[in-house]
mmCIF file of C-alpha atoms and ligand atoms in Angstrom:
data_model
loop_
_atom_site.group_PDB
_atom_site.id
_atom_site.type_symbol
_atom_site.label_atom_id
_atom_site.label_comp_id
_atom_site.label_asym_id
_atom_site.label_seq_id
_atom_site.Cartn_x
_atom_site.Cartn_y
_atom_site.Cartn_z
ATOM 1 C CA MET A 16 114.208 96.214 87.421
ATOM 2 C CA ARG A 17 112.726 96.429 90.729
ATOM 3 C CA LEU A 18 109.194 96.635 92.055
ATOM 4 C CA VAL A 19 109.330 100.533 92.772
ATOM 5 C CA GLU A 20 110.896 101.047 88.754
ATOM 6 C CA SER A 21 108.192 98.668 87.811
ATOM 7 C CA GLU A 22 105.190 100.757 89.389
ATOM 8 C CA ILE A 23 107.178 104.143 87.967
ATOM 9 C CA ALA A 24 106.812 102.786 84.825
ATOM 10 C CA ARG A 25 103.681 101.405 84.510
ATOM 11 C CA GLN A 26 102.034 105.057 85.303
ATOM 12 C CA ASP A 27 101.127 107.589 82.528
ATOM 13 C CA TRP A 28 103.096 110.455 84.021
ATOM 14 C CA ASN A 29 103.268 112.363 80.536
ATOM 15 C CA GLY A 30 99.079 111.971 80.368
ATOM 16 C CA MET A 31 98.894 113.846 83.922
ATOM 17 C CA LEU A 32 99.333 117.850 84.498
ATOM 18 C CA CYS A 33 101.906 118.423 87.451
ATOM 19 C CA GLY A 34 101.431 121.172 89.812
ATOM 20 C CA CYS A 35 104.247 123.128 88.555
ATOM 21 C CA GLY A 36 102.480 123.604 85.437
ATOM 22 C CA ASP A 37 104.038 121.273 83.342
ATOM 23 C CA SER A 38 103.641 117.869 81.781
ATOM 24 C CA ALA A 39 104.299 115.004 84.777
ATOM 25 C CA GLY A 40 106.438 113.561 83.104
ATOM 26 C CA HIS A 41 109.622 114.526 84.828
ATOM 27 C CA LEU A 42 108.293 112.843 87.715
ATOM 28 C CA ALA A 43 109.624 109.378 86.631
ATOM 29 C CA GLY A 44 112.904 110.039 86.514
ATOM 30 C CA ASP A 45 112.279 112.194 90.157
ATOM 31 C CA LEU A 46 110.565 109.626 91.502
ATOM 32 C CA SER A 47 113.561 107.149 90.107
ATOM 33 C CA ARG A 48 116.212 108.971 91.887
ATOM 34 C CA LEU A 49 114.360 109.351 95.114
ATOM 35 C CA ALA A 50 114.157 105.553 95.147
ATOM 36 C CA GLY A 51 118.113 105.110 93.900
ATOM 37 C CA GLY A 52 118.888 107.612 96.939
ATOM 38 C CA GLU A 53 119.853 110.360 94.849
ATOM 39 C CA PHE A 54 117.656 112.805 94.686
ATOM 40 C CA ARG A 55 119.178 116.442 94.615
ATOM 41 C CA GLY A 56 120.384 116.829 98.022
ATOM 42 C CA GLU A 57 116.969 117.574 99.083
ATOM 43 C CA SER A 58 114.412 115.868 100.723
ATOM 44 C CA GLY A 59 111.226 114.148 98.670
ATOM 45 C CA ARG A 60 108.823 116.404 100.431
ATOM 46 C CA VAL A 61 110.506 119.393 99.776
ATOM 47 C CA GLY A 62 111.648 118.341 96.287
ATOM 48 C CA PHE A 63 108.332 117.402 95.689
ATOM 49 C CA GLU A 64 106.434 120.800 96.576
ATOM 50 C CA GLY A 65 104.689 122.250 94.320
ATOM 51 C CA HIS A 66 104.623 119.197 92.117
ATOM 52 C CA ILE A 67 102.298 116.833 93.767
ATOM 53 C CA TRP A 68 101.502 118.497 97.131
ATOM 54 C CA SER A 69 101.690 121.640 98.716
ATOM 55 C CA GLU A 70 100.119 122.846 102.213
ATOM 56 C CA VAL A 71 96.856 123.622 100.646
ATOM 57 C CA VAL A 72 96.372 120.927 97.308
ATOM 58 C CA LEU A 73 97.497 117.734 95.900
ATOM 59 C CA TRP A 74 97.620 117.668 92.139
ATOM 60 C CA GLU A 75 96.848 115.183 89.557
ATOM 61 C CA PRO A 76 100.207 112.782 89.931
ATOM 62 C CA ALA A 77 99.071 112.465 93.582
ATOM 63 C CA PRO A 78 97.524 108.770 93.855
ATOM 64 C CA ALA A 79 99.819 107.517 91.257
ATOM 65 C CA VAL A 80 102.701 108.563 93.536
ATOM 66 C CA THR A 81 100.942 106.924 96.283
ATOM 67 C CA SER A 82 101.143 104.114 94.630
ATOM 68 C CA VAL A 83 105.127 104.279 94.035
ATOM 69 C CA ALA A 84 105.685 105.114 97.332
ATOM 70 C CA LEU A 85 103.849 102.071 98.647
ATOM 71 C CA ALA A 86 105.798 100.020 95.984
ATOM 72 C CA ALA A 87 108.736 101.286 97.401
ATOM 73 C CA LEU A 88 108.162 100.102 100.895
ATOM 74 C CA ALA A 89 107.258 96.630 98.998
ATOM 75 C CA ASP A 90 110.865 96.918 97.895
ATOM 76 C CA ASP A 91 114.598 96.430 99.298
ATOM 77 C CA VAL A 92 115.189 100.370 98.747
ATOM 78 C CA ALA A 93 118.062 102.141 100.867
ATOM 79 C CA PRO A 94 116.861 103.596 104.219
ATOM 80 C CA THR A 95 116.966 106.934 103.528
ATOM 81 C CA ALA A 96 114.862 106.365 100.390
ATOM 82 C CA ARG A 97 112.242 104.732 102.509
ATOM 83 C CA ALA A 98 112.330 107.453 105.007
ATOM 84 C CA GLU A 99 111.606 109.773 102.203
ATOM 85 C CA PHE A 100 108.873 107.801 100.471
ATOM 86 C CA LEU A 101 107.250 107.169 104.204
ATOM 87 C CA ASP A 102 107.352 111.444 104.627
ATOM 88 C CA LEU A 103 105.843 112.077 100.850
ATOM 89 C CA LEU A 104 103.128 109.567 101.772
ATOM 90 C CA GLN A 105 102.176 111.106 104.814
ATOM 91 C CA CYS A 106 102.305 114.275 102.939
ATOM 92 C CA LEU A 107 99.731 112.517 100.149
ATOM 93 C CA VAL A 108 97.329 111.330 102.874
ATOM 94 C CA ALA A 109 97.281 113.962 105.321
ATOM 95 C CA GLY A 110 96.410 116.802 101.849
ATOM 96 C CA ASP A 111 93.190 118.570 102.520
ATOM 97 C CA GLY A 112 92.653 120.269 98.539
ATOM 98 C CA THR A 113 92.332 118.959 95.205
ATOM 99 C CA ASP A 114 93.748 121.560 92.475
ATOM 100 C CA PHE A 115 91.526 123.487 90.041
ATOM 101 C CA VAL A 116 91.445 121.585 87.081
ATOM 102 C CA SER A 117 91.430 118.079 88.652
ATOM 103 C CA SER A 118 88.517 118.911 91.081
ATOM 104 C CA ARG A 119 86.411 120.213 88.087
ATOM 105 C CA ARG A 120 86.622 116.768 86.514
ATOM 106 C CA GLY A 121 85.147 115.927 90.128
ATOM 107 C CA LEU A 122 88.388 114.209 91.510
ATOM 108 C CA ASP A 123 89.016 114.375 95.153
ATOM 109 C CA LEU A 124 92.917 113.747 95.257
ATOM 110 C CA PRO A 125 93.113 112.996 98.973
ATOM 111 C CA GLU A 126 90.246 110.821 99.239
ATOM 112 C CA LEU A 127 92.216 108.917 96.140
ATOM 113 C CA CYS A 128 95.573 108.910 97.907
ATOM 114 C CA ARG A 129 93.930 107.400 101.077
ATOM 115 C CA ASP A 130 92.182 104.787 99.135
ATOM 116 C CA VAL A 131 95.334 104.009 97.490
ATOM 117 C CA ALA A 132 97.335 104.195 100.646
ATOM 118 C CA VAL A 133 94.656 102.260 102.697
ATOM 119 C CA ARG A 134 95.804 98.470 100.464
ATOM 120 C CA GLY A 135 99.549 99.097 101.425
ATOM 121 C CA LEU A 136 97.904 98.804 105.358
ATOM 122 C CA TRP A 137 100.279 96.172 106.456
ATOM 123 C CA LEU A 138 103.178 97.380 104.772
ATOM 124 C CA LEU A 139 102.403 100.308 106.794
ATOM 125 C CA TYR A 140 101.938 98.064 110.249
ATOM 126 C CA GLU A 141 105.047 95.741 109.237
ATOM 127 C CA GLU A 142 107.206 99.376 109.018
ATOM 128 C CA VAL A 143 105.850 99.841 112.620
ATOM 129 C CA MET A 144 106.954 96.565 114.076
ATOM 130 C CA SER A 145 109.782 96.529 111.942
ATOM 131 C CA ASN A 146 112.240 97.509 114.961
ATOM 132 C CA ARG A 147 114.093 99.265 112.191
ATOM 133 C CA SER A 148 113.769 103.215 112.531
ATOM 134 C CA ILE A 149 112.038 104.882 115.135
ATOM 135 C CA GLY A 150 111.250 107.933 113.191
ATOM 136 C CA ALA A 151 110.120 105.747 109.952
ATOM 137 C CA ALA A 152 108.116 104.067 112.533
ATOM 138 C CA GLY A 153 106.271 107.009 114.258
ATOM 139 C CA THR A 154 105.725 108.081 110.386
ATOM 140 C CA ALA A 155 104.102 104.672 109.173
ATOM 141 C CA PHE A 156 101.605 104.810 112.514
ATOM 142 C CA GLU A 157 100.879 108.676 111.829
ATOM 143 C CA ILE A 158 99.724 107.229 107.864
ATOM 144 C CA LEU A 159 97.831 104.617 109.634
ATOM 145 C CA ALA A 160 96.222 107.053 111.893
ATOM 146 C CA VAL A 161 94.522 108.811 108.969
ATOM 147 C CA VAL A 162 93.759 105.608 106.903
ATOM 148 C CA GLU A 163 92.927 102.647 109.308
ATOM 149 C CA THR A 164 89.349 102.746 109.517
ATOM 150 C CA ASP A 165 89.783 99.876 112.353
ATOM 151 C CA ARG A 166 90.790 101.707 115.413
ATOM 152 C CA ALA A 167 90.853 98.986 117.950
ATOM 153 C CA ARG A 168 93.638 97.379 115.953
ATOM 154 C CA LEU A 169 95.379 100.701 115.570
ATOM 155 C CA HIS A 170 95.264 100.973 119.267
ATOM 156 C CA ARG A 171 96.344 97.186 119.936
ATOM 157 C CA VAL A 172 99.556 97.419 117.433
ATOM 158 C CA ARG A 173 100.210 100.623 119.388
ATOM 159 C CA GLU A 174 100.398 98.777 122.757
ATOM 160 C CA ILE A 175 102.663 95.815 121.243
ATOM 161 C CA ALA A 176 105.138 98.300 119.240
ATOM 162 C CA ALA A 177 105.183 100.932 121.980
ATOM 163 C CA ASP A 178 109.189 100.708 122.594
ATOM 164 C CA ARG A 179 109.563 100.858 119.000
ATOM 165 C CA LEU A 180 107.297 104.092 118.480
ATOM 166 C CA PRO A 181 108.065 107.902 119.088
ATOM 167 C CA VAL A 182 106.757 109.441 122.033
ATOM 168 C CA CYS A 183 103.695 111.456 119.975
ATOM 169 C CA CYS A 184 102.601 107.940 118.746
ATOM 170 C CA ARG A 185 103.002 106.410 121.721
ATOM 171 C CA THR A 186 100.729 108.919 123.639
ATOM 172 C CA GLY A 187 98.287 109.418 120.913
ATOM 173 C CA LEU A 188 99.287 113.318 120.642
ATOM 174 C CA CYS A 189 99.776 113.179 116.765
ATOM 175 C CA VAL A 190 96.738 111.036 116.278
ATOM 176 C CA ASP A 191 93.294 112.843 116.292
ATOM 177 C CA ASP A 192 91.310 110.322 118.420
ATOM 178 C CA GLY A 193 94.004 109.652 120.897
ATOM 179 C CA PRO A 194 94.473 107.389 123.712
ATOM 180 C CA GLN A 195 91.033 108.570 125.697
ATOM 181 C CA ALA A 196 89.340 106.732 122.200
ATOM 182 C CA ASP A 197 90.374 103.050 123.692
HETATM 183 ZN ZN1 ZN B 305 106.549 119.209 88.191
HETATM 184 ZN ZN1 ZN B 306 103.667 110.545 116.306
#
């Protein structure tokens, strides 16, 4: 069993309420398929919309999925699966709202996802520096732009990795504190 499967297996999916209104049990299989590169022919972002994230809220399984996405980055999943997990991670850290039921329990799901994601800080920096894919490096950088509290470190890495990042990241256009904060 790989890291990502082991992380999927340790979450209590059946005990969580999915955005689709069902138990989140189906997410275990969906995430395994995504990790194995066979996800119903659609992107992870699209496939999980309405289950863990939407434009408006995140649902209860979001922090557990954040953890699975980090495990996938630490694993040797295929480049396409890596890109899908990075995309998903970006949706989760960029979320603004919490579903009604979780919010009544006092949970702030976007905050919880960011807390989980920041524990994978160096995995994200590794992706930025890896020279594997400019798209994946850009997504990783944009996730860091949300979760990294040490802005000087982020800006330093942007300089070092400039030729491995898309233009939006290099110029700071996609980052709210942009280059003027250097
Ligand atoms: Zn669902
Ligand atoms: Zn960017």
